[in-house]
Coordinates of C-alpha atoms in Angstrom, one line a residue:
X1 CA -47.4 -25.3 7.6
X2 CA -48.2 -26.7 11.0
X3 CA -50.7 -29.5 11.7
X4 CA -54.3 -28.5 12.0
X5 CA -56.1 -28.5 15.4
X6 CA -56.7 -32.1 16.4
X7 CA -59.4 -31.1 18.8
X8 CA -61.7 -29.3 16.2
X9 CA -65.3 -30.3 17.0
X10 CA -67.1 -32.5 14.5
X11 CA -70.4 -30.8 13.4
X12 CA -73.2 -32.4 11.6
X13 CA -73.3 -29.6 9.0
X14 CA -70.8 -28.4 6.4
X15 CA -68.5 -25.9 7.9
X16 CA -66.4 -23.1 6.4
X17 CA -62.8 -24.0 6.1
X18 CA -60.4 -21.6 7.9
X19 CA -56.7 -21.1 7.3
X20 CA -54.9 -19.5 10.2
X21 CA -51.8 -17.2 10.2
X22 CA -49.6 -15.9 13.0
X23 CA -46.2 -14.2 12.9
X24 CA -43.5 -13.5 15.5
X25 CA -40.8 -10.9 14.7
X26 CA -38.2 -12.6 16.9
X27 CA -37.5 -16.3 17.1
X28 CA -39.7 -18.1 19.6
X29 CA -38.3 -20.6 22.1
X30 CA -39.6 -22.8 24.9
X31 CA -39.8 -19.9 27.3
X32 CA -41.7 -17.6 24.8
X33 CA -45.5 -18.1 25.0
X34 CA -46.5 -15.2 22.7
X35 CA -46.6 -17.5 19.7
X36 CA -48.7 -20.0 21.6
X37 CA -51.1 -17.3 22.8
X38 CA -51.7 -16.0 19.3
X39 CA -52.4 -19.5 18.0
X40 CA -54.8 -20.1 21.0
X41 CA -56.8 -16.9 20.3
X42 CA -57.1 -17.7 16.6
X43 CA -58.4 -21.1 17.4
X44 CA -60.9 -19.7 20.0
X45 CA -62.2 -17.5 17.2
X46 CA -62.5 -20.5 14.8
X47 CA -64.4 -22.4 17.5
X48 CA -66.8 -19.6 18.3
X49 CA -67.7 -19.1 14.6
X50 CA -68.0 -22.9 14.0
X51 CA -65.3 -23.0 11.3
X52 CA -63.2 -26.0 10.4
X53 CA -59.4 -25.4 10.8
X54 CA -57.7 -26.7 7.7
X55 CA -54.3 -25.0 8.0
X56 CA -52.1 -23.1 10.4
X57 CA -49.2 -21.0 9.0
X58 CA -46.5 -19.6 11.2
X59 CA -43.7 -17.2 10.2
X60 CA -41.3 -17.2 13.2
X61 CA -38.6 -14.6 13.4
X62 CA -39.6 -12.6 10.2
X63 CA -40.4 -8.9 10.1
X64 CA -43.8 -7.7 9.0
X65 CA -41.9 -5.4 6.5
X66 CA -41.0 -8.5 4.5
X67 CA -43.5 -9.2 1.8
X68 CA -42.4 -12.7 0.6
X69 CA -42.7 -14.4 4.0
X70 CA -43.1 -18.1 3.0
X71 CA -46.0 -18.9 5.3
X72 CA -47.8 -15.6 4.6
X73 CA -47.7 -16.3 0.9
X74 CA -48.9 -19.9 1.6
X75 CA -51.8 -18.5 3.7
X76 CA -52.9 -16.2 0.9
X77 CA -52.6 -19.1 -1.6
X78 CA -55.0 -21.2 0.5
X79 CA -57.6 -18.6 -0.6
X80 CA -56.4 -18.2 -4.2
X81 CA -56.5 -21.9 -4.8
X82 CA -59.8 -22.7 -3.1
X83 CA -58.4 -24.5 -0.1
X84 CA -60.0 -22.2 2.4
X85 CA -63.2 -20.1 2.7
X86 CA -61.9 -18.0 5.6
X87 CA -58.5 -16.3 6.3
X88 CA -57.9 -15.8 10.0
X89 CA -55.0 -13.8 11.5
X90 CA -54.2 -12.8 15.0
X91 CA -54.0 -9.1 14.1
X92 CA -53.6 -6.8 11.1
X93 CA -50.0 -6.0 12.2
X94 CA -49.3 -9.7 12.0
X95 CA -50.3 -9.7 8.3
X96 CA -48.2 -6.7 7.3
X97 CA -46.4 -3.6 8.6
X98 CA -46.2 -2.0 5.1
X99 CA -49.5 -0.1 5.3
X100 CA -51.6 0.4 2.2
X101 CA -49.1 -1.2 -0.2
X102 CA -49.6 -4.8 1.1
X103 CA -53.1 -4.1 2.5
X104 CA -54.3 -3.6 -1.1
X105 CA -52.8 -7.0 -2.1
X106 CA -54.6 -8.7 0.8
X107 CA -57.9 -7.1 -0.1
X108 CA -57.6 -8.3 -3.7
X109 CA -57.1 -11.9 -2.4
X110 CA -60.1 -11.5 -0.1
X111 CA -62.3 -10.3 -3.0
X112 CA -60.9 -12.9 -5.3
X113 CA -59.3 -10.4 -7.7
X114 CA -56.1 -10.6 -9.7
X115 CA -53.7 -8.0 -8.2
X116 CA -52.4 -6.9 -11.6
X117 CA -55.6 -6.7 -13.6
X118 CA -58.4 -6.4 -11.0
X119 CA -60.3 -9.2 -12.7
X120 CA -62.2 -11.9 -10.7
X121 CA -60.1 -15.1 -10.7
X122 CA -61.4 -17.0 -7.7
X123 CA -64.2 -17.0 -5.2
X124 CA -64.2 -14.3 -2.5
X125 CA -63.2 -15.4 1.0
X126 CA -63.9 -14.0 4.5
X127 CA -61.0 -12.2 6.2
X128 CA -61.0 -11.9 10.0
X129 CA -58.7 -11.3 13.0
X130 CA -59.1 -11.8 16.7
X131 CA -59.3 -8.0 17.3
X132 CA -62.6 -7.3 15.5
X133 CA -61.7 -7.2 11.8
X134 CA -64.3 -9.0 9.7
X135 CA -64.9 -8.5 6.0
X136 CA -68.6 -9.3 6.5
X137 CA -68.9 -5.8 8.0
X138 CA -68.9 -4.1 4.5
X139 CA -67.4 -0.6 4.1
X140 CA -66.6 -0.3 7.8
X141 CA -64.3 -3.3 7.4
X142 CA -62.3 -1.7 4.6
X143 CA -61.8 1.6 6.4
X144 CA -60.9 -0.1 9.7
X145 CA -58.5 -2.6 7.9
X146 CA -56.7 0.2 6.0
X147 CA -56.4 2.4 9.2
X148 CA -54.9 -0.5 11.1
X149 CA -52.5 -1.4 8.3
X150 CA -51.2 2.2 8.2
X151 CA -51.0 2.3 12.0
X152 CA -48.9 -0.9 11.9
X153 CA -46.6 0.7 9.3
X154 CA -46.2 3.8 11.5
X155 CA -45.4 1.7 14.5
X156 CA -42.7 -0.1 12.6
X157 CA -41.1 3.2 11.7
X158 CA -41.2 4.3 15.3
X159 CA -39.6 1.0 16.4
X160 CA -36.8 1.4 13.9
X161 CA -36.1 4.9 15.0
X162 CA -36.1 3.9 18.7
X163 CA -33.8 1.0 17.9
X164 CA -31.5 3.3 15.9
X165 CA -31.4 5.9 18.6
X166 CA -30.7 3.3 21.3
X167 CA -27.9 1.7 19.2
X168 CA -26.3 5.1 18.8
X169 CA -26.5 5.9 22.5
X170 CA -25.0 2.5 23.4
X171 CA -22.1 2.9 20.9
X172 CA -21.3 6.4 22.1
X173 CA -21.2 5.0 25.7
X174 CA -18.9 2.2 24.7
X175 CA -21.5 -0.5 24.6
X176 CA -22.3 -2.9 21.7
X177 CA -26.0 -2.8 20.7
X178 CA -25.9 -5.9 18.6
X179 CA -25.5 -6.7 14.9
X180 CA -22.5 -7.8 12.9
X181 CA -19.2 -7.5 14.8
X182 CA -16.4 -5.8 12.8
X183 CA -13.4 -8.0 11.9
X184 CA -10.7 -7.7 14.5
X185 CA -13.2 -7.5 17.4
X186 CA -15.2 -9.7 19.7
X187 CA -18.1 -9.1 22.1
X188 CA -17.2 -9.2 25.8
X189 CA -18.9 -8.2 29.1
X190 CA -18.4 -4.5 29.9
X191 CA -16.0 -3.8 32.8
X192 CA -18.8 -2.3 34.9
X193 CA -21.0 -5.4 34.3
X194 CA -23.6 -3.3 32.5
X195 CA -24.1 -4.7 29.0
X196 CA -21.7 -5.7 26.3
X197 CA -18.7 -4.0 24.7
X198 CA -16.1 -4.7 22.0
X199 CA -12.6 -6.0 22.7
X200 CA -9.8 -6.8 20.3
X201 CA -9.6 -10.4 18.9
X202 CA -5.8 -11.0 18.8
X203 CA -5.7 -13.5 16.0
X204 CA -7.7 -11.3 13.7
X205 CA -5.8 -8.1 14.7
X206 CA -2.5 -10.0 14.0
X207 CA -3.9 -10.8 10.5
X208 CA -4.8 -7.2 9.9
X209 CA -1.4 -6.0 11.0
X210 CA 0.2 -8.5 8.7
X211 CA -1.9 -7.2 5.8
X212 CA -1.1 -3.6 6.6
X213 CA 2.6 -4.4 6.8
X214 CA 2.6 -6.1 3.4
X215 CA 0.8 -3.2 1.7
X216 CA 3.0 -0.6 3.2
X217 CA 6.0 -2.7 2.1
X218 CA 4.9 -2.4 -1.5
X219 CA 2.6 -5.4 -2.1
X220 CA -0.5 -4.8 -4.1
X221 CA -4.0 -5.3 -2.6
X222 CA -4.6 -8.3 -4.9
X223 CA -1.5 -10.0 -3.7
X224 CA -2.4 -9.3 -0.1
X225 CA -5.9 -10.7 -0.7
X226 CA -4.4 -13.9 -2.0
X227 CA -2.0 -14.0 0.9
X228 CA -4.8 -13.5 3.4
X229 CA -6.9 -16.2 1.8
X230 CA -4.0 -18.7 2.0
X231 CA -2.4 -17.8 5.3
X232 CA -4.6 -15.5 7.2
X233 CA -7.9 -15.7 9.0
X234 CA -11.1 -16.2 7.0
X235 CA -13.7 -13.4 6.9
X236 CA -16.8 -13.7 9.1
X237 CA -19.6 -14.0 6.5
X238 CA -17.9 -15.1 3.3
X239 CA -15.8 -18.1 2.1
X240 CA -12.8 -15.9 1.3
X241 CA -11.6 -12.3 1.2
X242 CA -12.1 -10.0 -1.8
X243 CA -10.4 -6.7 -2.7
X244 CA -13.5 -4.8 -1.5
X245 CA -13.9 -6.5 1.8
X246 CA -10.2 -6.4 2.7
X247 CA -9.9 -2.7 1.8
X248 CA -13.0 -2.0 4.0
X249 CA -11.5 -4.0 6.9
X250 CA -8.2 -2.1 6.7
X251 CA -9.4 1.4 6.1
X252 CA -12.9 1.7 7.7
X253 CA -13.3 4.0 10.7
X254 CA -14.4 1.1 12.9
X255 CA -10.8 -0.2 12.8
X256 CA -9.9 3.0 14.8
X257 CA -12.5 2.3 17.4
X258 CA -14.7 5.1 16.2
X259 CA -18.5 5.4 16.0
X260 CA -20.1 6.3 12.7
X261 CA -23.7 7.1 12.0
X262 CA -24.8 7.2 8.4
X263 CA -21.1 7.0 7.4
X264 CA -20.3 10.2 9.4
X265 CA -17.7 9.9 12.3
X266 CA -19.2 11.1 15.5
X267 CA -17.2 13.8 17.3
X268 CA -17.3 15.6 20.7
X269 CA -18.0 19.3 21.3
X270 CA -14.4 20.1 20.4
X271 CA -14.5 18.2 17.1
X272 CA -12.4 15.2 18.2
X273 CA -13.5 11.8 17.0
X274 CA -15.2 9.7 19.6
X275 CA -13.4 6.4 20.1
X276 CA -15.3 4.3 22.7
X277 CA -13.8 1.1 21.5
X278 CA -10.1 0.0 21.3
X279 CA -8.3 0.7 18.0
X280 CA -7.1 -2.4 16.0
X281 CA -4.8 -0.2 13.9
X282 CA -3.4 3.2 14.8
X283 CA -4.4 6.3 12.9
X284 CA -1.0 6.9 11.2
X285 CA -1.1 3.4 9.8
X286 CA -4.7 3.7 8.6
X287 CA -3.9 7.1 7.0
X288 CA -1.0 5.5 5.0
X289 CA -3.2 2.5 4.1
X290 CA -5.9 4.8 2.7
X291 CA -3.3 6.5 0.5
X292 CA -1.8 3.3 -0.6
X293 CA -5.2 1.7 -1.4
X294 CA -6.6 4.7 -3.1
X295 CA -7.6 3.6 -6.7
X296 CA -4.7 4.3 -9.0
X297 CA -5.3 6.1 -12.4
X298 CA -2.8 3.6 -13.9
X299 CA -4.8 0.4 -14.6
X300 CA -1.5 -1.6 -14.6
X301 CA -1.1 -0.8 -10.9
X302 CA -4.6 -1.6 -9.7
X303 CA -4.1 -5.4 -9.5
X304 CA -1.2 -7.7 -9.0
X305 CA -1.5 -10.5 -11.6
X306 CA -1.3 -13.9 -10.1
X307 CA 1.9 -15.6 -11.4
X308 CA 1.4 -18.7 -13.6
X309 CA 4.5 -20.6 -12.5
X310 CA 7.0 -20.7 -9.6
X311 CA 10.0 -19.1 -11.4
X312 CA 8.5 -16.9 -14.2
X313 CA 10.5 -13.6 -14.4
X314 CA 12.8 -14.7 -11.5
X315 CA 15.4 -16.5 -13.6
X316 CA 18.0 -14.7 -15.8
X317 CA 19.3 -15.9 -19.1
X318 CA 23.1 -16.3 -19.0
X319 CA 23.4 -15.2 -22.6
X320 CA 21.7 -11.8 -22.2
X321 CA 20.5 -11.3 -18.7
X322 CA 16.9 -11.2 -19.8
X323 CA 14.3 -12.7 -17.4
X324 CA 12.8 -16.0 -18.6
X325 CA 9.1 -16.3 -19.2
X326 CA 6.8 -19.3 -19.3
X327 CA 6.1 -20.8 -22.8
X328 CA 4.6 -23.9 -24.3
X329 CA 6.8 -25.5 -26.9
X330 CA 6.1 -28.4 -29.3
X331 CA 9.0 -30.8 -29.7
X332 CA 9.5 -33.6 -32.2
X333 CA 11.6 -36.7 -31.4
X334 CA 12.2 -40.2 -32.7
X335 CA 11.6 -43.0 -30.1
X336 CA 14.5 -45.4 -29.5
X337 CA 14.5 -48.4 -31.8
X338 CA 11.9 -46.8 -34.2
X339 CA 13.8 -44.3 -36.3
X340 CA 11.0 -44.2 -38.9
X341 CA 8.5 -42.8 -36.3
X342 CA 8.3 -39.2 -35.3
X343 CA 6.5 -38.2 -32.2
X344 CA 5.5 -34.8 -30.9
X345 CA 4.8 -33.6 -27.4
X346 CA 4.0 -30.2 -25.8
X347 CA 6.3 -29.0 -23.1
X348 CA 5.8 -26.2 -20.5
X349 CA 9.1 -24.5 -20.3
X350 CA 11.0 -21.4 -19.2
X351 CA 12.7 -19.7 -22.1
X352 CA 14.5 -16.5 -23.2
X353 CA 12.3 -14.6 -25.6
X354 CA 14.9 -12.0 -26.5
X355 CA 15.4 -13.1 -30.1
X356 CA 11.7 -13.6 -30.6
X357 CA 11.4 -9.9 -29.7
X358 CA 13.9 -8.9 -32.4
X359 CA 16.8 -8.3 -29.9
X360 CA 20.2 -9.9 -29.4
X361 CA 21.0 -12.9 -27.2
X362 CA 24.2 -15.0 -27.7
X363 CA 22.8 -18.2 -26.4
X364 CA 19.1 -18.3 -25.5
X365 CA 18.2 -20.8 -22.8
X366 CA 15.3 -23.2 -22.6
X367 CA 14.4 -25.6 -19.7
X368 CA 11.4 -27.8 -19.0
X369 CA 9.4 -26.3 -16.2
X370 CA 8.6 -29.3 -14.0
X371 CA 12.1 -30.8 -13.4
X372 CA 13.6 -27.3 -13.1
X373 CA 11.0 -26.2 -10.4
X374 CA 11.6 -29.5 -8.5
X375 CA 15.3 -28.7 -8.4
X376 CA 14.7 -25.1 -7.5
X377 CA 12.6 -26.2 -4.5
X378 CA 15.3 -28.7 -3.4
X379 CA 18.0 -26.1 -3.8
X380 CA 16.2 -23.5 -1.7
X381 CA 15.6 -26.0 1.1
X382 CA 19.2 -27.2 1.0
X383 CA 20.5 -23.6 1.1
X384 CA 18.1 -22.0 3.5
X385 CA 15.6 -24.6 4.8
X386 CA 17.3 -24.9 8.2
X387 CA 17.1 -21.1 8.8
X388 CA 14.4 -19.6 11.0
X389 CA 11.5 -17.9 9.3
X390 CA 11.7 -14.1 9.8
X391 CA 8.8 -11.8 8.8
X392 CA 9.2 -8.1 8.0
X393 CA 6.9 -5.8 9.9
X394 CA 6.6 -2.3 8.5
X395 CA 5.5 0.3 11.1
X396 CA 4.6 3.8 10.1
X397 CA 6.9 6.4 11.6
X398 CA 4.8 9.1 13.3
X399 CA 5.4 11.1 16.4
X400 CA 1.7 11.9 16.8
X401 CA 1.9 15.4 15.4
X402 CA -0.1 14.5 12.3
X403 CA -2.8 12.9 14.5
X404 CA -3.0 16.0 16.6
X405 CA -3.4 18.1 13.5
X406 CA -6.2 15.9 12.3
X407 CA -8.1 16.4 15.5
X408 CA -7.5 20.1 15.4
X409 CA -8.9 20.3 11.9
X410 CA -12.0 18.3 13.0
X411 CA -12.5 20.6 15.9
X412 CA -12.4 23.7 13.7
X413 CA -14.8 22.1 11.2
X414 CA -17.2 21.4 14.1
X415 CA -17.0 25.0 15.1
X416 CA -17.7 26.1 11.5
X417 CA -20.9 24.1 11.6
X418 CA -22.2 26.4 14.4
X419 CA -20.3 29.6 13.7
X420 CA -18.9 30.4 10.2
X421 CA -16.7 33.3 11.3
X422 CA -13.7 34.6 9.3
X423 CA -11.5 33.6 12.2
X424 CA -12.6 30.0 12.0
X425 CA -12.0 30.0 8.2
X426 CA -8.5 31.4 8.6
X427 CA -7.7 28.9 11.3
X428 CA -8.9 26.0 9.2
X429 CA -6.8 27.1 6.2
X430 CA -3.7 27.4 8.4
X431 CA -4.2 24.0 9.9
X432 CA -4.9 22.3 6.6
X433 CA -1.7 23.8 5.1
X434 CA 0.3 22.7 8.1
X435 CA -1.3 19.2 8.0
X436 CA -0.5 18.9 4.2
X437 CA 3.1 19.9 4.7
X438 CA 3.6 17.4 7.6
X439 CA 1.8 14.6 5.6
X440 CA 4.0 15.2 2.6
X441 CA 7.3 15.2 4.6
X442 CA 9.4 12.1 4.0
X443 CA 9.3 9.7 6.9
X444 CA 11.3 6.5 7.0
X445 CA 9.1 3.6 8.1
X446 CA 10.3 1.4 11.0
X447 CA 11.0 -2.0 9.5
X448 CA 11.3 -4.8 12.1
X449 CA 11.9 -8.5 11.8
X450 CA 10.0 -11.0 13.8
X451 CA 10.8 -14.6 14.3
X452 CA 7.8 -16.8 13.6
X453 CA 9.0 -20.0 15.4
X454 CA 9.5 -22.3 12.5
X455 CA 12.0 -22.9 9.7
X456 CA 12.1 -21.6 6.1
X457 CA 11.6 -25.2 4.9
X458 CA 8.3 -25.4 6.9
X459 CA 7.3 -22.0 5.6
X460 CA 7.8 -23.1 2.0
X461 CA 5.5 -26.1 2.5
X462 CA 2.8 -23.7 4.0
X463 CA 2.9 -21.2 1.1
X464 CA 1.2 -21.2 -2.3
X465 CA 3.1 -20.5 -5.6
X466 CA 3.1 -16.7 -5.1
X467 CA 4.3 -17.0 -1.5
X468 CA 7.2 -19.3 -2.6
X469 CA 8.2 -16.9 -5.3
X470 CA 8.5 -14.2 -2.5
X471 CA 10.8 -16.5 -0.5
X472 CA 13.0 -17.1 -3.6
X473 CA 13.2 -13.4 -4.4
X474 CA 14.2 -12.6 -0.8
X475 CA 16.7 -15.5 -0.5
X476 CA 18.6 -15.0 -3.8
X477 CA 20.2 -11.9 -5.2
X478 CA 20.3 -13.6 -8.6
X479 CA 19.2 -16.9 -10.2
X480 CA 21.0 -17.4 -13.6
X481 CA 20.3 -20.3 -16.0
X482 CA 23.0 -21.6 -18.4
X483 CA 22.2 -23.5 -21.7
X484 CA 21.8 -27.2 -21.4
X485 CA 22.6 -30.2 -23.6
X486 CA 20.1 -31.6 -26.1
X487 CA 18.2 -34.7 -25.2
X488 CA 18.0 -34.1 -21.5
X489 CA 14.2 -34.5 -21.3
X490 CA 12.7 -35.4 -17.9
X491 CA 15.6 -34.2 -15.7
X492 CA 17.6 -31.1 -14.9
X493 CA 21.3 -30.7 -14.7
X494 CA 22.1 -28.8 -11.5
X495 CA 25.2 -27.4 -13.0
X496 CA 23.1 -25.2 -15.2
X497 CA 21.8 -23.0 -12.3
X498 CA 23.9 -20.3 -10.7
X499 CA 22.3 -19.2 -7.5
X500 CA 23.7 -16.1 -5.7
X501 CA 22.3 -15.7 -2.2
X502 CA 21.4 -12.4 -0.6
X503 CA 23.9 -11.6 2.1
X504 CA 22.6 -12.1 5.6
X505 CA 18.9 -12.2 4.7
X506 CA 18.3 -15.7 6.0
X507 CA 21.5 -16.2 8.1
X508 CA 20.5 -17.5 11.6
X509 CA 23.1 -15.1 13.1
X510 CA 21.8 -12.1 11.2

């Protein structure tokens, strides 16, 4: 609520108290005088009628289609709670653009009625605007008020349609009409100097390419989300990525530079998708991503469970070859010098569960997790920390034939919409069969390795637990743990671990 008019004239008689309301759909600034003009006209009305201004409510930058505008509600509450005798607005379309729905609520407040029951709950007030609306005019007021409210609603619909049509025309012409910019893009000046357009934002495109490469390399979406939240670029309007937002960013038509209206890709007369903006990912990659990220009927494949510890199911038991799992064990011991006292402590450990599962193991192994993980980190850095970090990039192998077929199918579908002839149906069936055959044909992806400019030791420090597990799995062909001696609490014997490196994987000369 803004301050009341300091220049309100002092009259000798009691005056009706007036609460003023104005609204501006877009934010006002120093160069915008529309807001000031509306306030001025309201105050001129108050002065002519001899009212006393007790409140001024301004909703700046809020649409008239929003019912719970804070200052609008406060303006009505001035009448509900007896703080004002007159409600003054600049115009009916400043009160609402929802037509009869909200107009009825305003009339209930003006008449002092409860909107739910219709019972009288407070004294009636006078409702006025600067364009001739006055509740003292009886039935004529109600008819005129409702007509203006409905007219305001219709005007809002026309504005929305014009804006939608303008946005579509701008997009199809390669211009950006405004709104939320898709991830991977930035707004730049158009080459011809006429308006704005979209250009690729390299750091975000690199992050999307990294995600695509990981998914096509066999990583689950959940693991990729965690990787993106740890190492990638943050999303625009959320603190972190989710499965839904990352899937949309990787598979939406916007990533191909296309224009969609109502979820439908816009096409030219020949049925080819219109692409006025640059593509952040190519069509073959997006097609493969859509297949890979299609919800699986097997619930075990829908998510990649986050690992609890660094080495769970990475270490083999030397007795049976079974992978070790994380367990909590309770151990009893007698402290030195006090043989009569027995103490117990809980230890997080890696252990072979083969015998617990009713199977055979000659010598099940057990090791305390913390000292073992510290040694494993030191061992990895000693073996490979000096090597340069190399990242795998998986690129979909496609000679463009599948893309051409997709465009041909779209063109025939567009023709069918105008002329459903037998020839078009036959052509569509033939193209779909050819496309399905080509899509099902085995294609070896192109796997490239890119130097990232830092060492594996530095990469280890940058990664979370899951990322470090990936480094271990890539660096070692096998990690085998031997049984240890009793009483070795708090430290790890390096001789127990047999680490067999993968040949050439992290060799600087590889």
